[in-house]
mmCIF file of C-alpha atoms in Angstrom:
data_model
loop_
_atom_site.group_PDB
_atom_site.id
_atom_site.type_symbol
_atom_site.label_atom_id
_atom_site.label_comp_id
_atom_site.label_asym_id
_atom_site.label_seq_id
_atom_site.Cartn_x
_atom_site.Cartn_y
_atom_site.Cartn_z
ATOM 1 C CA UNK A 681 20.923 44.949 173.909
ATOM 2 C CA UNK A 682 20.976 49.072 174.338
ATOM 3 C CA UNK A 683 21.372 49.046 170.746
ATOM 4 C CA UNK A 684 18.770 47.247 169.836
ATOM 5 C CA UNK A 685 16.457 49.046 172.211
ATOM 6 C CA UNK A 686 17.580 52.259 171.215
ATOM 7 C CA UNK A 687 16.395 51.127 167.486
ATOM 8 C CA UNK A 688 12.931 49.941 168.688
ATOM 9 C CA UNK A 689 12.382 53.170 170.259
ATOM 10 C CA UNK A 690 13.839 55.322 167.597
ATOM 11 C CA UNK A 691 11.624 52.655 164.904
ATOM 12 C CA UNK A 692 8.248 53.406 168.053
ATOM 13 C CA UNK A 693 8.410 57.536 167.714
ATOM 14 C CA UNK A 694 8.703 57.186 163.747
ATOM 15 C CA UNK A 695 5.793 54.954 163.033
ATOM 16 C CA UNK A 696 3.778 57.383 165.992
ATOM 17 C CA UNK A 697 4.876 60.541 164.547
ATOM 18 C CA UNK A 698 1.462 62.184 164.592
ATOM 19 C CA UNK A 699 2.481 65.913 163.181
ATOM 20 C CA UNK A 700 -0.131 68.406 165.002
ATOM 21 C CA UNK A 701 -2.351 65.560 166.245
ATOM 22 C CA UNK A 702 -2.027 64.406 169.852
ATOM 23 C CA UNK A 703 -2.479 61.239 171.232
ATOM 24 C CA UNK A 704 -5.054 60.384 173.631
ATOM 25 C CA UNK A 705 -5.590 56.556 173.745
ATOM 26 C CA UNK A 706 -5.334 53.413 171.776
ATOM 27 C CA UNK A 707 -9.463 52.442 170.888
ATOM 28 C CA UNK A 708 -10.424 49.045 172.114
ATOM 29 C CA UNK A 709 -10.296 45.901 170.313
ATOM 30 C CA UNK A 710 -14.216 46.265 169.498
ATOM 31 C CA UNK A 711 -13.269 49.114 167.205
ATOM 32 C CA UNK A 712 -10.784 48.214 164.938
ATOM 33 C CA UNK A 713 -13.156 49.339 162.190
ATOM 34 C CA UNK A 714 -14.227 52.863 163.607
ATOM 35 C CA UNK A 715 -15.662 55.073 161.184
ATOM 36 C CA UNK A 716 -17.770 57.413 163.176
ATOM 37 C CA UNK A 717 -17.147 59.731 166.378
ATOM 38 C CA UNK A 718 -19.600 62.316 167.730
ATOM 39 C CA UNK A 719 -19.726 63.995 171.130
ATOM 40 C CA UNK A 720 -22.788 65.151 172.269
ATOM 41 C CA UNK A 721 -22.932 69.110 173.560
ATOM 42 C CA UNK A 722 -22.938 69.211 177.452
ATOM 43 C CA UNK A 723 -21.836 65.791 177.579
ATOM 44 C CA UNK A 724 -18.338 64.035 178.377
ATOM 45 C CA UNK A 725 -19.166 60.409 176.598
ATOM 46 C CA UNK A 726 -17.860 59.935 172.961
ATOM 47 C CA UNK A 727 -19.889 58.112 171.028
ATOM 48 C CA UNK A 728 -18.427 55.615 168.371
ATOM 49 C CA UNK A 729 -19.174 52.693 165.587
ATOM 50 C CA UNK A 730 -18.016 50.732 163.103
ATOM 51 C CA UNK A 731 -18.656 50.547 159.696
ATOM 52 C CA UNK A 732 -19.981 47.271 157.250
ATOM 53 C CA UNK A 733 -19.702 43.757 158.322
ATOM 54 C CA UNK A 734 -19.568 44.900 162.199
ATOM 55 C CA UNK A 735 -22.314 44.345 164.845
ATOM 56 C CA UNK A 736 -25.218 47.174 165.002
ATOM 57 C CA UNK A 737 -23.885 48.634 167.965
ATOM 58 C CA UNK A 738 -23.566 52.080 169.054
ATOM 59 C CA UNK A 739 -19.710 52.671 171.902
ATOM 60 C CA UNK A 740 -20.013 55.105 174.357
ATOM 61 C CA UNK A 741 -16.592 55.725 175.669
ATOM 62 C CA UNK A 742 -14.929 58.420 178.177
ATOM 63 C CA UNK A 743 -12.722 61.126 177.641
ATOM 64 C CA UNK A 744 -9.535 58.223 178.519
ATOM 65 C CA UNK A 745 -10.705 56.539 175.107
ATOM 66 C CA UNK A 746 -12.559 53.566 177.144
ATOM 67 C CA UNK A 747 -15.363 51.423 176.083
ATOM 68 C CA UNK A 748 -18.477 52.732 179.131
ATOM 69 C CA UNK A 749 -21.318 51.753 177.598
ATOM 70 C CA UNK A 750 -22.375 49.576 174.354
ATOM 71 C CA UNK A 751 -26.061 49.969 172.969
ATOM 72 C CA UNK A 752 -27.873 47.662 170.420
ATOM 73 C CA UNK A 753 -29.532 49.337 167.888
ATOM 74 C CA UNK A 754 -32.445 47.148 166.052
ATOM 75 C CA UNK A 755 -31.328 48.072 163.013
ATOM 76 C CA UNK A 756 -28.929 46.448 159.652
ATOM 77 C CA UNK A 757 -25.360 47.788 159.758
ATOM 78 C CA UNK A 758 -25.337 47.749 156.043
ATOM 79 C CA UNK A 759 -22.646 50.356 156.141
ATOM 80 C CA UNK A 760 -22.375 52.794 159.225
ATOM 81 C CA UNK A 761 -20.307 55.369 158.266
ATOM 82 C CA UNK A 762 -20.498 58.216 160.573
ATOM 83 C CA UNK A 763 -22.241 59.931 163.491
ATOM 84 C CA UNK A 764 -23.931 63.362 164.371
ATOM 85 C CA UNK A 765 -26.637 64.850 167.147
ATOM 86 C CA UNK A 766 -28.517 67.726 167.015
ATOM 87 C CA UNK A 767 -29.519 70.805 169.896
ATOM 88 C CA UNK A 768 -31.853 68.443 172.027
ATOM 89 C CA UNK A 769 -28.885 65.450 171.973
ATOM 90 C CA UNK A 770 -30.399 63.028 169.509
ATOM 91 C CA UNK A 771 -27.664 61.094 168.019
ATOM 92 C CA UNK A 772 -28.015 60.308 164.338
ATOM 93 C CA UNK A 773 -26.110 57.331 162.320
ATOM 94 C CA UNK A 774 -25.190 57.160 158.605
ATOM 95 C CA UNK A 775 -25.576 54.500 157.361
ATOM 96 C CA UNK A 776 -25.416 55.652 153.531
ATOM 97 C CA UNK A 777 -21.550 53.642 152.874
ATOM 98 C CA UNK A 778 -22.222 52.801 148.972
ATOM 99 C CA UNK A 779 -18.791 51.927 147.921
ATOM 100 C CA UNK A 780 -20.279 50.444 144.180
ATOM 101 C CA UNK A 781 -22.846 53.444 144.057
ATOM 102 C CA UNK A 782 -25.394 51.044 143.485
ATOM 103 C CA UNK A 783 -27.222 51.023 147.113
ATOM 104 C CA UNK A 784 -31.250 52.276 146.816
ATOM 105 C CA UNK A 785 -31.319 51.685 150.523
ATOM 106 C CA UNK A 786 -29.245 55.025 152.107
ATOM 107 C CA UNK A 787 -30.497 55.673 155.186
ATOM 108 C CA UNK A 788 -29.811 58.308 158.571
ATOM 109 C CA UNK A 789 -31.187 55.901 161.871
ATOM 110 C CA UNK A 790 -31.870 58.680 164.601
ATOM 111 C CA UNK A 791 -31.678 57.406 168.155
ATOM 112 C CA UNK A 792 -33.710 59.258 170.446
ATOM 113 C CA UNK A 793 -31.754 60.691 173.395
ATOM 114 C CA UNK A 794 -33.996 59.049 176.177
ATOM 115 C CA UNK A 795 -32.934 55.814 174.935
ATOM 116 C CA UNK A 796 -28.876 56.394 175.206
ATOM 117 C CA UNK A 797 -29.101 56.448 178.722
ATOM 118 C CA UNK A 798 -31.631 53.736 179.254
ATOM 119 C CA UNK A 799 -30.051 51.260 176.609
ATOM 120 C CA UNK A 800 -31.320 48.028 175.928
ATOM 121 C CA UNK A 801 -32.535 46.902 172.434
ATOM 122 C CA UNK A 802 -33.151 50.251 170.960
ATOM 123 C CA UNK A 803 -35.590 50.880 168.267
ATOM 124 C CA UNK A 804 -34.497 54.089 165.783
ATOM 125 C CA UNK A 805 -36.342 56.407 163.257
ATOM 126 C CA UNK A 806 -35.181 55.607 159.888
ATOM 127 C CA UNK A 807 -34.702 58.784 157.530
ATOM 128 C CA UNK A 808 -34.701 57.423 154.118
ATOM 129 C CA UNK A 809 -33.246 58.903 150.597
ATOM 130 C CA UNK A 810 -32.176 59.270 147.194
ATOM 131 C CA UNK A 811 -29.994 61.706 145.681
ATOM 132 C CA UNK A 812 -31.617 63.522 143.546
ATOM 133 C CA UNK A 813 -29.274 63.629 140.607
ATOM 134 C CA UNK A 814 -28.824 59.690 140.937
ATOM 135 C CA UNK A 815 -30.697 57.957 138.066
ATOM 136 C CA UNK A 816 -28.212 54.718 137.591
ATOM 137 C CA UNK A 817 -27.702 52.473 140.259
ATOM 138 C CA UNK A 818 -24.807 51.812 139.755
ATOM 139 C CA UNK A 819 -23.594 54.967 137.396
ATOM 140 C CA UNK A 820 -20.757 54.786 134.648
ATOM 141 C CA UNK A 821 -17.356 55.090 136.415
ATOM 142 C CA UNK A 822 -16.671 58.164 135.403
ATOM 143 C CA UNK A 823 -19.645 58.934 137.162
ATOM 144 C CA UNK A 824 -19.778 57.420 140.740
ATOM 145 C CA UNK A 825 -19.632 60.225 143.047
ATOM 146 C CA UNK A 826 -22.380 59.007 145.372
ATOM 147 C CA UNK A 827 -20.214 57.048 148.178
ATOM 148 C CA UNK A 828 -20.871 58.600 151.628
ATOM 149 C CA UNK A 829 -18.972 58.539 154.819
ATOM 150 C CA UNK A 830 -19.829 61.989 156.085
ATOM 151 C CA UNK A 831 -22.405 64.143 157.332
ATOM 152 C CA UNK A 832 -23.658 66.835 160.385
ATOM 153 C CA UNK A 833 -27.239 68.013 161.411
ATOM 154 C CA UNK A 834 -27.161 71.722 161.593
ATOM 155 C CA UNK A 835 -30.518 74.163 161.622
ATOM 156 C CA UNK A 836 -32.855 71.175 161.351
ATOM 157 C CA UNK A 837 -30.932 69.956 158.509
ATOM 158 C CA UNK A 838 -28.489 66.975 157.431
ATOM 159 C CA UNK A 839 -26.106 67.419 155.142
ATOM 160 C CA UNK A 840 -24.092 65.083 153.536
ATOM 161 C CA UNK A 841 -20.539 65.066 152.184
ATOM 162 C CA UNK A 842 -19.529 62.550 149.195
ATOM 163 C CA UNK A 843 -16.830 60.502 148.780
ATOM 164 C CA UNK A 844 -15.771 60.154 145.048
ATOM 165 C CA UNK A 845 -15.155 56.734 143.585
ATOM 166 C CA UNK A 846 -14.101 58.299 139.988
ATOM 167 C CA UNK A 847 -10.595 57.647 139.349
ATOM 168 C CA UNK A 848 -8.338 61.132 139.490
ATOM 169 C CA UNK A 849 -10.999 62.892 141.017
ATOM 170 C CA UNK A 850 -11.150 61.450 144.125
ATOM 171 C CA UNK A 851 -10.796 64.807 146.261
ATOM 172 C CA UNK A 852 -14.450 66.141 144.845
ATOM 173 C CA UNK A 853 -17.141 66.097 147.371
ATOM 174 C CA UNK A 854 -20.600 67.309 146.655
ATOM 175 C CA UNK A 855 -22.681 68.813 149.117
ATOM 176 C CA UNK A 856 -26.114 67.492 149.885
ATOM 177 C CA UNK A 857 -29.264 68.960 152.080
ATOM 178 C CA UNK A 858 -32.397 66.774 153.437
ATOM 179 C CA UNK A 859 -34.819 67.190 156.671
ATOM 180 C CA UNK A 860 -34.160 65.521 159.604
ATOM 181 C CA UNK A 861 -37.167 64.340 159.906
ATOM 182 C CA UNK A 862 -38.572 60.047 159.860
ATOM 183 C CA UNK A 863 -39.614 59.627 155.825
ATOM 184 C CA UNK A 864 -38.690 59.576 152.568
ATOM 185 C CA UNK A 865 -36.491 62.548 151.053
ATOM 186 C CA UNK A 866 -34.674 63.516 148.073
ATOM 187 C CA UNK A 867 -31.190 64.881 149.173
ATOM 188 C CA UNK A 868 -30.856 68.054 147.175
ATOM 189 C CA UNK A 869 -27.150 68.691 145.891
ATOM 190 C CA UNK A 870 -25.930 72.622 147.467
ATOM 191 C CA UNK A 871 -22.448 73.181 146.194
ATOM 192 C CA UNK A 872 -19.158 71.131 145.488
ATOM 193 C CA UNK A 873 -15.465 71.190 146.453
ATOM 194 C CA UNK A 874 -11.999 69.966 145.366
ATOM 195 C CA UNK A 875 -9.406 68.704 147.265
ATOM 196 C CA UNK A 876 -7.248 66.918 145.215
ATOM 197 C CA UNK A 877 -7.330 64.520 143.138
ATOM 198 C CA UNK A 878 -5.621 61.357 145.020
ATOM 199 C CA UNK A 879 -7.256 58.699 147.576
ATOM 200 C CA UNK A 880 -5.640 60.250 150.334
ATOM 201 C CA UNK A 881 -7.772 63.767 149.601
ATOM 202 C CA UNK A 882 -11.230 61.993 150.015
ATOM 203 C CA UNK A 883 -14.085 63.140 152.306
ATOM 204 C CA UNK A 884 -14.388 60.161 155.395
ATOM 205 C CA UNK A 885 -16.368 62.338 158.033
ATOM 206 C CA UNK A 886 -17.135 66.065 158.954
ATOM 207 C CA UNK A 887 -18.581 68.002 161.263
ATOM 208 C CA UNK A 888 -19.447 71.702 162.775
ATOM 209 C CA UNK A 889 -18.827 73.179 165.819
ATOM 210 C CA UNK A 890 -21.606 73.777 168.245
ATOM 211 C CA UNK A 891 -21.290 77.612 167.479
ATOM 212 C CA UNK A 892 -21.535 76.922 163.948
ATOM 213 C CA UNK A 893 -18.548 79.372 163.353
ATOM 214 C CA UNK A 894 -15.847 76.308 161.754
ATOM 215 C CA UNK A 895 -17.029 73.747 159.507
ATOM 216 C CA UNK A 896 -14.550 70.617 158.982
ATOM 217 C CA UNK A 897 -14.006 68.453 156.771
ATOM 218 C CA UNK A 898 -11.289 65.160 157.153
ATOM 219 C CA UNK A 899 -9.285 63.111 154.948
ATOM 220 C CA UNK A 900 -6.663 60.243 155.539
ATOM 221 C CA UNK A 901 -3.931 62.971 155.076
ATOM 222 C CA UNK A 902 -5.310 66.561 156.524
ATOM 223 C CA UNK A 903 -8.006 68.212 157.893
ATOM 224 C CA UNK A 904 -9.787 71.056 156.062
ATOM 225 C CA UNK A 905 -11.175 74.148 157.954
ATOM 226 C CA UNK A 906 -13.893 76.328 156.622
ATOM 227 C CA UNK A 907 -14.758 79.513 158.503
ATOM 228 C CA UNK A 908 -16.766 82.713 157.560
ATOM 229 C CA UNK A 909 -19.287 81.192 155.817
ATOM 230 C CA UNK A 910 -22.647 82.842 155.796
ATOM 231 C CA UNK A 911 -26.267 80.544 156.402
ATOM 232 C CA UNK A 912 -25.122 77.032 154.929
ATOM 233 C CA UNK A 913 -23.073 77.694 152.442
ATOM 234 C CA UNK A 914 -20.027 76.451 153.925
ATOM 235 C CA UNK A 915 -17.522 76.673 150.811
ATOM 236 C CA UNK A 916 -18.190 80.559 150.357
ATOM 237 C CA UNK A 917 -15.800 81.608 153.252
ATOM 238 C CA UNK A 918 -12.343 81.117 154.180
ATOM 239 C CA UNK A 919 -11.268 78.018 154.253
ATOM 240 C CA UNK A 920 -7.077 76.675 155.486
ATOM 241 C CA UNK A 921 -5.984 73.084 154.832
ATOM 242 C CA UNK A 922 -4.387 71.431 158.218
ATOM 243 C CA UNK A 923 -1.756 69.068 156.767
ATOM 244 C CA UNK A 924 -1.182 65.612 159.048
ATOM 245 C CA UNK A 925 2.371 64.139 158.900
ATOM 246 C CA UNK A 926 0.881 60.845 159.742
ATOM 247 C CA UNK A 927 -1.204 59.436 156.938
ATOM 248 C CA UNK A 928 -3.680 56.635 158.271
ATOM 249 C CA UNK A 929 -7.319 55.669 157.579
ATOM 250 C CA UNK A 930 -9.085 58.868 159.070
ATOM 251 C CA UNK A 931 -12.531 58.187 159.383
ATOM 252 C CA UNK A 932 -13.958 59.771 162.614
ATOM 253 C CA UNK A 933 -13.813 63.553 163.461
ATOM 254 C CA UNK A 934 -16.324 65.615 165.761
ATOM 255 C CA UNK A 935 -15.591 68.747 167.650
ATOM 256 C CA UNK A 936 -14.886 68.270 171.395
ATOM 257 C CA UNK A 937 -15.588 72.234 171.850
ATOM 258 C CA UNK A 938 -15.578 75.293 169.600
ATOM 259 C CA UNK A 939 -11.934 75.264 168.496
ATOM 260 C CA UNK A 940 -10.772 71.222 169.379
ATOM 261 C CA UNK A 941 -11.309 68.130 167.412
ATOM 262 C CA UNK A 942 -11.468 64.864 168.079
ATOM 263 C CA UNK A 943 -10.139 62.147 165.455
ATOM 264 C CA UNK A 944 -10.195 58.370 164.878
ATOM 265 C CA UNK A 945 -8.442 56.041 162.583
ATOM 266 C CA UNK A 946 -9.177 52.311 161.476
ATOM 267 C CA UNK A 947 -6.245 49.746 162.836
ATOM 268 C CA UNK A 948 -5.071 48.541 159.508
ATOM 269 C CA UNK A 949 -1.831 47.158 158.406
ATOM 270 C CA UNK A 950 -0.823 47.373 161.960
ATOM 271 C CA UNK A 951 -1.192 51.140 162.247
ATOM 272 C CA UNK A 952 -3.680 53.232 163.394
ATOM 273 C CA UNK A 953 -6.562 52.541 166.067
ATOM 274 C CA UNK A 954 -5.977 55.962 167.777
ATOM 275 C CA UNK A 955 -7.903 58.339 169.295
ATOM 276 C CA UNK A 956 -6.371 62.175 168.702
ATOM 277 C CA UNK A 957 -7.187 65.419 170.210
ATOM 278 C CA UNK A 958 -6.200 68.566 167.438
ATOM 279 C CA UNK A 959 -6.578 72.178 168.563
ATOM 280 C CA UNK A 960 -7.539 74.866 165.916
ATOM 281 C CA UNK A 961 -6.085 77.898 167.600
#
């Protein structure tokens, strides 16, 4: 019997072995499928969701990783894929997932901040657009770099981060701009960057940090930080690669404070469904 426990221990701290990330919390049942994870500035409640096929409901959870509030928003999860807010604590959802490329529906649903903290059915302000070097819905393969599971408001902006779909160059992300404002937009493409060229390397979330000093950008595998950039162009600084020892489905990252992050994984294949704290100093 010691030896056996010994081995389910031993078997416990290998299959938790979490390199620089700490653990905080398992994440409730209600979000096995968490893809996005945003902390509002001046606030202590984390605000989660999950992606396609899952209720239209917005998590609010405490610091402990527990479920404190749940929100209905009157709007299609067609594919929620991550979360942001901006200066006044608006809280914006993505819901641009487009996993074929073929979606002519991409959307950002911005929940005023008045109606997180009175809740029921809440109505949203739907941001639509294109992006503007899109012309095939769906593309040739070799073309389909307009998935999305990744975005932040910053300067009365949104920008998006894409997830390639083209096999061998799945690390490329390209860099888009719109208005954060209720309409119809054309997302303008900015700049690209390369991760590598594996699944593991592609974009699922990013954010910046409230003094808009570190930009970051996460994977399944690492976490990449971008610093000394000047205006927006976030991939004209410095930029360090934070390497995880624990590869899982990564989807959710926001910054708790200047220089620590907050991640979230997916419970699949009976891993994952974490909530992890990682400090950048």
């Amino acid at each position: 019997m010691l030896k056996q426990s010994f081995l389910f221990l031993l078997a416990l701290s290998t299959s938790c072995n979490t390199g620089k990330l700490k653990f905080i919390n398992d994440l409730p049942n209600d979000l096995k499928e968490v893809s996005g994870t945003e902390i509002i500035e001046s606030t202590n409640v984390i605000w989660m969701l999950n992606d396609s096929g899952n209720k239209p409901l917005l998590y609010g959870l405490n610091t402990k990783g527990e479920i404190i509030s749940e929100l209905k928003i009157n709007a299609k999860n067609h594919d929620w894929e991550d979360l942001t807010s901006d200066d006044e604590g608006n809280l914006y959802i993505g819901d641009f997932g487009n996993n074929n490329n073929k979606r002519d529906n991409l959307a950002i649903l911005k929940v005023n901040k008045t109606a997180l903290i009175e809740g029921g059915k809440i109505d949203v302000e739907r941001i639509s657009f294109k992006f503007k070097n899109q012309t095939k819905f769906p593309p040739k393969k070799k073309k389909m770099y307009f998935d999305c599971e990744a975005f932040f408001h910053y300067n009365d902006s949104l920008y998006l981060f894409t997830k390639s779909r083209v096999k061998n160059n799945f690390g490329k992300t390209n860099l888009y701009k719109l208005p954060a404002t209720k309409g119809n937009h054309i997302a303008e493409l900015v700049g690209s960057f390369n991760t590598c060229n594996e699944s593991d390397c592609w974009i699922t979330s990013a954010d910046i940090s409230n003094d808009g000093k570190h930009m970051v950008l996460l994977t399944p595998k690492s976490v990449w930080v971008f610093s000394n950039f000047k205006g927006d162009d976030f991939f004209n600084g410095n930029v360090t690669e934070i390497p995880f020892d624990y590869i899982s489905q990564k989807e959710g990252i926001c910054f708790k404070d200047n220089n620590t992050l907050l991640i979230t994984d997916e419970k699949a294949h009976g891993e994952g469904g974490n909530l992890y704290k990682l400090s950048l100093n």
